[in-house]
Amino acid sequence: MADDADGNRGAGGDFAWALSAAPVQDYLERLHAELAGIDGGALADYIPELTRADRGWFGIALATVDGHVYQAGDSRQPFTVQSISKAIAYGLALEDHGLDAVLAKVGVEPSGEAFNSISLEPATGRPLNPMINAGAIATTALVRDDQEPALSRLLATFARYTGRHMGLDEAVFASERETGHRNRAIAHLLRGYGILERSPEEATDLYFQQCAIRVTARDLALMGACLANGGVNPVTGVVALKRRYVDKLLAVMSTCGMYDYSGGWIFNVGMPAKSGVGGGIMAVLPGQFGLGVFSPLLDSKGNSVRGIAACERISRDFGLHMFNVARATSATVLRRSYDCRRVRSRRGRSAAELAVLDAEGGRIR
């Protein structure tokens, strides 16, 4: 169903493909029905608690930059955000420390390797990017805790994106903490290189908690819509991320967000995105909408099988690849030009002021 900020049925948004609310909703419901029968993939088992997920869960949600949300299937089924949290934590670290300080700790180059690979620069120990576990642990460790606990700040940040109170799945957190030995090993390597300034145990515990935050497909759509809308939540009007960091985050999501399928994703779907082994995918079409898909069956690279299929279909059916420039339009970034000789304000001015505007108004555009 389509809803507004309070979950009420909405009137629909103006999309790039000029659909009204009913066709958008009908399309999502048809797409959900067509893809629900896909049964390939497997539940994530390296975190034992994730194997409790229902193989049939499947939800799709789309949130526009004018604040309307369209949903189909299990769009309100809670699951843990897992690696999608890396994008949100990276944005928070940028706000806390600035671009240069974060780049000194974590790079932005695609690794081409699995999400839990030990991809560190040989000389510096700097992780290649913030979307693999090594980079995410380093990024999470940068979240400031001088005025309130880092976990509280992470939860509050997620709440700005989703517009609601956020909490942890304590069972998943405990399961990750019990089995996360490889991540602890990565954290100790980072500590040895001086990348981590927290203890490895503290950093990994915070990272495990961050990954265990409970979300829904609707939440992911709203999170994506915030990024599509220049960092502002289109439903609540709250700033989720400062605008100057939005393009940096979207760039890293574009090149590194889908594990070692990131190249195939940007080739086939063409939207910045981040996935998680909980079965979620958050995708963003800048200036248009955020897309959230949830289905826990994963492919060999750790991405949702139904989720990828849904995003590929939506992108293809409506020509949404971000490098697809419509041939039928001649619109440019510069839509209309004014100067102060042609257009004046309503303010009363003296004859001398008007003379200056007549002579120099063309310089004000």
CSV table of C-alpha atoms in Angstrom, one decimal:
chain,number,residue,atom,x,y,z
A,1,MET,CA,0.0,0.0,0.0
A,2,ALA,CA,1.0,3.6,-0.4
A,3,ASP,CA,1.3,5.6,2.8
A,4,ASP,CA,2.5,8.9,4.2
A,5,ALA,CA,4.5,9.7,7.3
A,6,ASP,CA,1.9,8.2,9.6
A,7,GLY,CA,1.3,5.0,7.6
A,8,ASN,CA,-1.8,6.4,6.0
A,9,ARG,CA,-2.7,5.9,2.3
A,10,GLY,CA,-1.1,8.7,0.2
A,11,ALA,CA,-2.0,10.3,-3.0
A,12,GLY,CA,1.3,9.4,-4.9
A,13,GLY,CA,4.4,11.2,-6.0
A,14,ASP,CA,5.7,12.6,-9.3
A,15,PHE,CA,8.3,10.2,-10.6
A,16,ALA,CA,10.7,10.5,-13.5
A,17,TRP,CA,8.5,8.1,-15.4
A,18,ALA,CA,5.3,10.1,-14.7
A,19,LEU,CA,3.2,7.4,-13.0
A,20,SER,CA,0.4,8.2,-10.5
A,21,ALA,CA,0.0,6.4,-7.2
A,22,ALA,CA,-2.2,3.6,-8.3
A,23,PRO,CA,0.1,2.3,-11.2
A,24,VAL,CA,3.1,2.5,-8.9
A,25,GLN,CA,1.3,0.4,-6.2
A,26,ASP,CA,-0.1,-2.0,-8.8
A,27,TYR,CA,3.3,-2.4,-10.3
A,28,LEU,CA,5.0,-3.3,-7.0
A,29,GLU,CA,2.3,-5.8,-6.2
A,30,ARG,CA,2.6,-7.5,-9.6
A,31,LEU,CA,6.4,-7.5,-9.3
A,32,HIS,CA,6.2,-9.0,-5.8
A,33,ALA,CA,3.9,-11.8,-7.0
A,34,GLU,CA,6.1,-12.6,-9.9
A,35,LEU,CA,9.3,-12.8,-7.9
A,36,ALA,CA,8.0,-14.4,-4.7
A,37,GLY,CA,8.4,-17.9,-6.2
A,38,ILE,CA,12.1,-17.6,-6.6
A,39,ASP,CA,13.6,-20.1,-4.2
A,40,GLY,CA,17.3,-20.0,-5.0
A,41,GLY,CA,19.9,-19.1,-2.5
A,42,ALA,CA,20.5,-19.9,1.1
A,43,LEU,CA,20.1,-18.3,4.6
A,44,ALA,CA,23.2,-16.8,6.1
A,45,ASP,CA,24.6,-19.4,8.5
A,46,TYR,CA,27.9,-17.9,9.7
A,47,ILE,CA,25.7,-16.0,12.2
A,48,PRO,CA,23.6,-18.9,13.6
A,49,GLU,CA,20.7,-16.7,14.7
A,50,LEU,CA,20.1,-15.6,11.1
A,51,THR,CA,19.2,-19.2,10.1
A,52,ARG,CA,15.9,-18.6,12.0
A,53,ALA,CA,14.6,-16.4,9.2
A,54,ASP,CA,11.6,-17.6,7.1
A,55,ARG,CA,12.7,-18.4,3.6
A,56,GLY,CA,9.5,-17.0,2.2
A,57,TRP,CA,9.8,-13.5,3.6
A,58,PHE,CA,9.9,-10.9,0.8
A,59,GLY,CA,9.1,-7.2,1.0
A,60,ILE,CA,9.5,-4.3,-1.4
A,61,ALA,CA,9.1,-0.6,-0.4
A,62,LEU,CA,9.7,2.6,-2.4
A,63,ALA,CA,9.8,6.1,-0.8
A,64,THR,CA,9.9,9.2,-3.0
A,65,VAL,CA,11.6,12.5,-2.3
A,66,ASP,CA,8.2,14.1,-1.8
A,67,GLY,CA,7.5,11.8,1.1
A,68,HIS,CA,5.2,9.1,-0.3
A,69,VAL,CA,5.9,5.4,0.5
A,70,TYR,CA,4.6,2.4,-1.6
A,71,GLN,CA,4.9,-1.1,-0.2
A,72,ALA,CA,4.3,-4.7,-1.2
A,73,GLY,CA,4.7,-8.0,0.7
A,74,ASP,CA,6.6,-8.3,3.9
A,75,SER,CA,7.7,-4.6,3.9
A,76,ARG,CA,7.2,-4.2,7.7
A,77,GLN,CA,8.8,-7.5,8.7
A,78,PRO,CA,11.7,-6.7,11.1
A,79,PHE,CA,15.2,-8.0,10.3
A,80,THR,CA,18.7,-6.9,11.2
A,81,VAL,CA,20.4,-4.3,9.1
A,82,GLN,CA,23.8,-6.0,9.0
A,83,SER,CA,26.2,-4.4,6.5
A,84,ILE,CA,23.7,-1.8,5.3
A,85,SER,CA,24.7,-0.1,8.6
A,86,LYS,CA,28.1,0.5,7.2
A,87,ALA,CA,26.8,3.3,5.0
A,88,ILE,CA,25.0,5.1,7.8
A,89,ALA,CA,28.0,4.8,10.1
A,90,TYR,CA,30.3,6.1,7.4
A,91,GLY,CA,28.2,9.2,7.0
A,92,LEU,CA,28.2,9.7,10.8
A,93,ALA,CA,32.0,9.4,10.9
A,94,LEU,CA,32.3,12.0,8.2
A,95,GLU,CA,30.1,14.4,10.2
A,96,ASP,CA,32.1,13.7,13.3
A,97,HIS,CA,35.6,14.1,11.9
A,98,GLY,CA,35.5,15.5,8.4
A,99,LEU,CA,36.5,14.0,5.1
A,100,ASP,CA,40.3,14.2,5.4
A,101,ALA,CA,40.5,12.6,8.9
A,102,VAL,CA,38.3,9.7,7.8
A,103,LEU,CA,40.2,9.2,4.6
A,104,ALA,CA,43.4,8.9,6.7
A,105,LYS,CA,41.9,5.9,8.3
A,106,VAL,CA,39.8,4.3,5.5
A,107,GLY,CA,40.2,4.5,1.8
A,108,VAL,CA,37.5,4.5,-1.0
A,109,GLU,CA,38.9,2.0,-3.5
A,110,PRO,CA,36.8,-1.1,-4.4
A,111,SER,CA,38.4,-4.3,-3.1
A,112,GLY,CA,36.9,-6.8,-5.5
A,113,GLU,CA,37.0,-9.2,-2.6
A,114,ALA,CA,34.5,-10.8,-0.2
A,115,PHE,CA,33.0,-8.6,2.5
A,116,ASN,CA,35.0,-10.3,5.3
A,117,SER,CA,38.4,-10.3,3.4
A,118,ILE,CA,41.4,-8.8,5.1
A,119,SER,CA,41.9,-6.0,2.6
A,120,LEU,CA,44.5,-3.6,4.0
A,121,GLU,CA,47.0,-1.4,2.3
A,122,PRO,CA,50.4,-3.1,2.9
A,123,ALA,CA,52.3,-0.1,4.0
A,124,THR,CA,49.7,1.7,6.1
A,125,GLY,CA,47.2,-0.9,7.2
A,126,ARG,CA,44.4,1.3,6.0
A,127,PRO,CA,41.3,-0.7,4.8
A,128,LEU,CA,40.5,-0.2,1.2
A,129,ASN,CA,37.0,1.1,1.7
A,130,PRO,CA,34.3,1.5,4.4
A,131,MET,CA,31.9,-1.1,2.9
A,132,ILE,CA,34.1,-4.2,3.7
A,133,ASN,CA,34.3,-5.4,7.3
A,134,ALA,CA,37.8,-4.1,7.9
A,135,GLY,CA,36.8,-0.6,6.8
A,136,ALA,CA,33.5,-0.7,8.6
A,137,ILE,CA,35.1,-1.6,11.9
A,138,ALA,CA,37.5,1.3,11.5
A,139,THR,CA,34.7,3.6,10.5
A,140,THR,CA,32.5,2.5,13.5
A,141,ALA,CA,35.4,3.1,15.8
A,142,LEU,CA,35.5,6.7,14.7
A,143,VAL,CA,32.0,7.5,15.9
A,144,ARG,CA,32.4,10.0,18.8
A,145,ASP,CA,31.3,9.1,22.3
A,146,ASP,CA,32.5,12.1,24.2
A,147,GLN,CA,29.0,13.4,25.1
A,148,GLU,CA,26.9,10.2,24.8
A,149,PRO,CA,27.7,6.5,24.1
A,150,ALA,CA,28.5,5.7,20.6
A,151,LEU,CA,25.8,3.2,20.3
A,152,SER,CA,23.2,5.8,21.4
A,153,ARG,CA,24.5,8.1,18.7
A,154,LEU,CA,24.2,5.4,16.1
A,155,LEU,CA,20.7,4.6,17.1
A,156,ALA,CA,19.7,8.3,17.1
A,157,THR,CA,21.3,8.6,13.6
A,158,PHE,CA,19.3,5.7,12.3
A,159,ALA,CA,16.2,7.3,13.8
A,160,ARG,CA,16.7,10.5,11.8
A,161,TYR,CA,16.8,8.4,8.6
A,162,THR,CA,13.8,6.3,9.4
A,163,GLY,CA,11.7,8.7,11.4
A,164,ARG,CA,11.1,6.3,14.3
A,165,HIS,CA,12.7,4.9,17.4
A,166,MET,CA,15.3,2.1,16.7
A,167,GLY,CA,16.4,-0.8,18.7
A,168,LEU,CA,18.7,-3.9,18.7
A,169,ASP,CA,17.9,-7.6,18.1
A,170,GLU,CA,19.8,-8.8,21.2
A,171,ALA,CA,19.7,-12.4,20.1
A,172,VAL,CA,21.5,-11.6,16.8
A,173,PHE,CA,24.0,-9.4,18.6
A,174,ALA,CA,24.8,-12.2,21.0
A,175,SER,CA,25.2,-14.6,18.1
A,176,GLU,CA,27.5,-12.3,16.2
A,177,ARG,CA,29.5,-11.6,19.3
A,178,GLU,CA,29.9,-15.3,20.0
A,179,THR,CA,31.1,-16.3,16.5
A,180,GLY,CA,32.8,-13.1,15.3
A,181,HIS,CA,36.4,-14.2,15.7
A,182,ARG,CA,37.5,-13.2,12.2
A,183,ASN,CA,36.2,-9.7,12.8
A,184,ARG,CA,38.1,-9.5,16.1
A,185,ALA,CA,41.3,-10.7,14.2
A,186,ILE,CA,40.8,-7.9,11.7
A,187,ALA,CA,40.3,-5.4,14.5
A,188,HIS,CA,43.6,-6.5,16.2
A,189,LEU,CA,45.4,-6.0,12.9
A,190,LEU,CA,43.9,-2.5,12.6
A,191,ARG,CA,45.0,-1.8,16.1
A,192,GLY,CA,48.5,-3.0,15.3
A,193,TYR,CA,48.7,-0.5,12.4
A,194,GLY,CA,47.4,2.3,14.5
A,195,ILE,CA,44.1,2.6,12.6
A,196,LEU,CA,42.0,1.8,15.6
A,197,GLU,CA,42.2,4.1,18.6
A,198,ARG,CA,39.7,2.1,20.6
A,199,SER,CA,40.5,-1.4,21.9
A,200,PRO,CA,39.7,-4.1,19.3
A,201,GLU,CA,37.1,-5.7,21.7
A,202,GLU,CA,35.3,-2.4,22.2
A,203,ALA,CA,35.4,-1.6,18.4
A,204,THR,CA,34.0,-5.0,17.4
A,205,ASP,CA,31.3,-5.1,20.1
A,206,LEU,CA,30.1,-1.7,18.8
A,207,TYR,CA,30.2,-3.0,15.2
A,208,PHE,CA,28.2,-6.2,16.1
A,209,GLN,CA,25.6,-4.0,17.9
A,210,GLN,CA,25.4,-1.7,14.9
A,211,CYS,CA,24.8,-4.7,12.6
A,212,ALA,CA,22.1,-6.0,14.9
A,213,ILE,CA,19.9,-2.9,14.6
A,214,ARG,CA,16.3,-3.9,13.6
A,215,VAL,CA,14.9,-2.4,10.4
A,216,THR,CA,12.2,-3.2,7.8
A,217,ALA,CA,12.1,-2.8,4.0
A,218,ARG,CA,10.1,0.4,4.6
A,219,ASP,CA,12.9,1.7,6.8
A,220,LEU,CA,15.4,1.0,4.1
A,221,ALA,CA,13.3,2.8,1.5
A,222,LEU,CA,13.1,5.9,3.8
A,223,MET,CA,16.9,5.7,4.5
A,224,GLY,CA,17.5,5.7,0.7
A,225,ALA,CA,15.0,8.5,0.2
A,226,CYS,CA,17.0,10.7,2.7
A,227,LEU,CA,20.1,10.2,0.5
A,228,ALA,CA,18.1,10.8,-2.6
A,229,ASN,CA,16.8,14.0,-1.1
A,230,GLY,CA,20.1,15.6,-0.3
A,231,GLY,CA,20.3,14.2,3.2
A,232,VAL,CA,16.9,15.4,4.4
A,233,ASN,CA,14.2,12.9,5.5
A,234,PRO,CA,11.4,13.7,3.0
A,235,VAL,CA,8.7,12.7,5.5
A,236,THR,CA,9.8,14.4,8.7
A,237,GLY,CA,12.0,17.2,7.3
A,238,VAL,CA,14.8,16.2,9.7
A,239,VAL,CA,18.4,16.3,8.4
A,240,ALA,CA,19.7,12.8,8.5
A,241,LEU,CA,23.1,13.6,6.9
A,242,LYS,CA,24.7,16.9,6.0
A,243,ARG,CA,24.4,17.6,2.3
A,244,ARG,CA,28.1,18.0,1.7
A,245,TYR,CA,28.7,14.4,2.6
A,246,VAL,CA,25.8,12.8,0.6
A,247,ASP,CA,27.6,12.6,-2.7
A,248,LYS,CA,30.7,11.1,-1.0
A,249,LEU,CA,28.6,8.4,0.6
A,250,LEU,CA,26.6,7.7,-2.6
A,251,ALA,CA,29.9,7.4,-4.5
A,252,VAL,CA,31.3,4.8,-2.2
A,253,MET,CA,28.0,2.9,-2.2
A,254,SER,CA,28.1,2.9,-6.1
A,255,THR,CA,31.6,1.4,-6.3
A,256,CYS,CA,31.7,-0.8,-3.1
A,257,GLY,CA,28.2,-1.3,-1.7
A,258,MET,CA,27.3,-4.7,-3.1
A,259,TYR,CA,30.3,-6.7,-1.9
A,260,ASP,CA,32.2,-8.3,-4.7
A,261,TYR,CA,29.2,-8.0,-7.0
A,262,SER,CA,29.5,-4.2,-7.0
A,263,GLY,CA,30.7,-4.0,-10.6
A,264,GLY,CA,27.9,-6.3,-11.8
A,265,TRP,CA,25.3,-4.3,-9.8
A,266,ILE,CA,26.3,-0.9,-11.2
A,267,PHE,CA,26.4,-2.4,-14.7
A,268,ASN,CA,22.9,-4.1,-14.5
A,269,VAL,CA,21.0,-1.8,-12.0
A,270,GLY,CA,22.9,1.5,-12.0
A,271,MET,CA,22.0,2.9,-8.6
A,272,PRO,CA,24.1,3.5,-5.5
A,273,ALA,CA,23.2,0.7,-3.1
A,274,LYS,CA,24.2,-1.2,0.0
A,275,SER,CA,23.2,-4.8,0.9
A,276,GLY,CA,23.4,-6.9,4.1
A,277,VAL,CA,23.5,-10.6,4.9
A,278,GLY,CA,20.2,-10.1,6.8
A,279,GLY,CA,18.6,-10.0,3.3
A,280,GLY,CA,18.2,-6.3,2.9
A,281,ILE,CA,19.1,-4.0,0.0
A,282,MET,CA,18.9,-0.2,0.1
A,283,ALA,CA,19.1,1.5,-3.3
A,284,VAL,CA,19.0,5.2,-4.1
A,285,LEU,CA,18.1,7.1,-7.3
A,286,PRO,CA,19.3,10.6,-6.5
A,287,GLY,CA,16.6,13.2,-6.7
A,288,GLN,CA,13.9,10.6,-7.1
A,289,PHE,CA,13.5,7.9,-4.5
A,290,GLY,CA,14.9,5.3,-2.1
A,291,LEU,CA,14.2,1.6,-2.6
A,292,GLY,CA,14.2,-1.0,0.1
A,293,VAL,CA,14.0,-4.7,-0.6
A,294,PHE,CA,14.1,-7.6,1.9
A,295,SER,CA,14.4,-11.3,1.3
A,296,PRO,CA,16.7,-13.5,3.4
A,297,LEU,CA,17.8,-16.0,0.8
A,298,LEU,CA,21.3,-15.0,-0.3
A,299,ASP,CA,23.5,-15.8,-3.3
A,300,SER,CA,27.1,-16.8,-3.1
A,301,LYS,CA,28.3,-13.2,-2.7
A,302,GLY,CA,26.0,-12.5,0.3
A,303,ASN,CA,23.3,-10.5,-1.6
A,304,SER,CA,19.6,-11.1,-1.5
A,305,VAL,CA,18.5,-13.2,-4.5
A,306,ARG,CA,15.0,-11.9,-4.8
A,307,GLY,CA,16.3,-8.4,-3.8
A,308,ILE,CA,18.6,-8.2,-6.8
A,309,ALA,CA,16.0,-9.6,-9.1
A,310,ALA,CA,13.5,-6.9,-7.9
A,311,CYS,CA,16.0,-4.1,-8.3
A,312,GLU,CA,17.1,-5.2,-11.7
A,313,ARG,CA,13.5,-5.4,-12.9
A,314,ILE,CA,12.5,-2.0,-11.5
A,315,SER,CA,15.6,-0.4,-13.1
A,316,ARG,CA,15.1,-2.1,-16.5
A,317,ASP,CA,11.3,-1.6,-16.6
A,318,PHE,CA,11.5,2.2,-16.1
A,319,GLY,CA,14.9,3.0,-17.5
A,320,LEU,CA,16.3,4.1,-14.2
A,321,HIS,CA,20.0,3.3,-14.7
A,322,MET,CA,21.7,6.5,-13.5
A,323,PHE,CA,23.8,6.6,-16.7
A,324,ASN,CA,20.7,6.3,-18.9
A,325,VAL,CA,20.3,9.8,-20.3
A,326,ALA,CA,16.9,10.2,-22.0
A,327,ARG,CA,17.3,11.1,-25.7
A,328,ALA,CA,13.9,12.8,-25.8
A,329,THR,CA,14.8,15.6,-23.5
A,330,SER,CA,16.9,18.7,-24.0
A,331,ALA,CA,16.8,19.8,-20.4
A,332,THR,CA,20.0,20.9,-18.9
A,333,VAL,CA,21.2,21.7,-15.4
A,334,LEU,CA,20.5,25.4,-16.1
A,335,ARG,CA,16.7,25.4,-16.4
A,336,ARG,CA,16.0,29.2,-16.5
A,337,SER,CA,18.2,32.3,-16.3
A,338,TYR,CA,17.3,35.7,-14.8
A,339,ASP,CA,19.1,38.9,-14.3
A,340,CYS,CA,18.2,42.1,-12.4
A,341,ARG,CA,17.7,44.1,-15.5
A,342,ARG,CA,14.8,41.9,-16.5
A,343,VAL,CA,13.4,40.8,-13.2
A,344,ARG,CA,13.2,43.2,-10.2
A,345,SER,CA,12.2,42.5,-6.6
A,346,ARG,CA,9.2,44.3,-5.1
A,347,ARG,CA,11.4,46.5,-2.8
A,348,GLY,CA,11.1,50.2,-3.4
A,349,ARG,CA,14.3,51.8,-4.6
A,350,SER,CA,15.6,55.3,-5.1
A,351,ALA,CA,16.2,56.7,-8.6
A,352,ALA,CA,20.0,56.4,-8.0
A,353,GLU,CA,19.6,52.7,-7.0
A,354,LEU,CA,17.5,52.0,-10.1
A,355,ALA,CA,20.1,53.6,-12.3
A,356,VAL,CA,22.7,51.3,-10.9
A,357,LEU,CA,20.5,48.3,-11.5
A,358,ASP,CA,19.9,49.4,-15.0
A,359,ALA,CA,23.6,49.7,-15.6
A,360,GLU,CA,24.9,46.7,-13.7
A,361,GLY,CA,21.9,44.5,-13.2
A,362,GLY,CA,23.0,42.1,-15.8
A,363,ARG,CA,25.8,41.0,-13.6
A,364,ILE,CA,23.3,39.6,-11.0
A,365,ARG,CA,22.0,36.3,-12.3
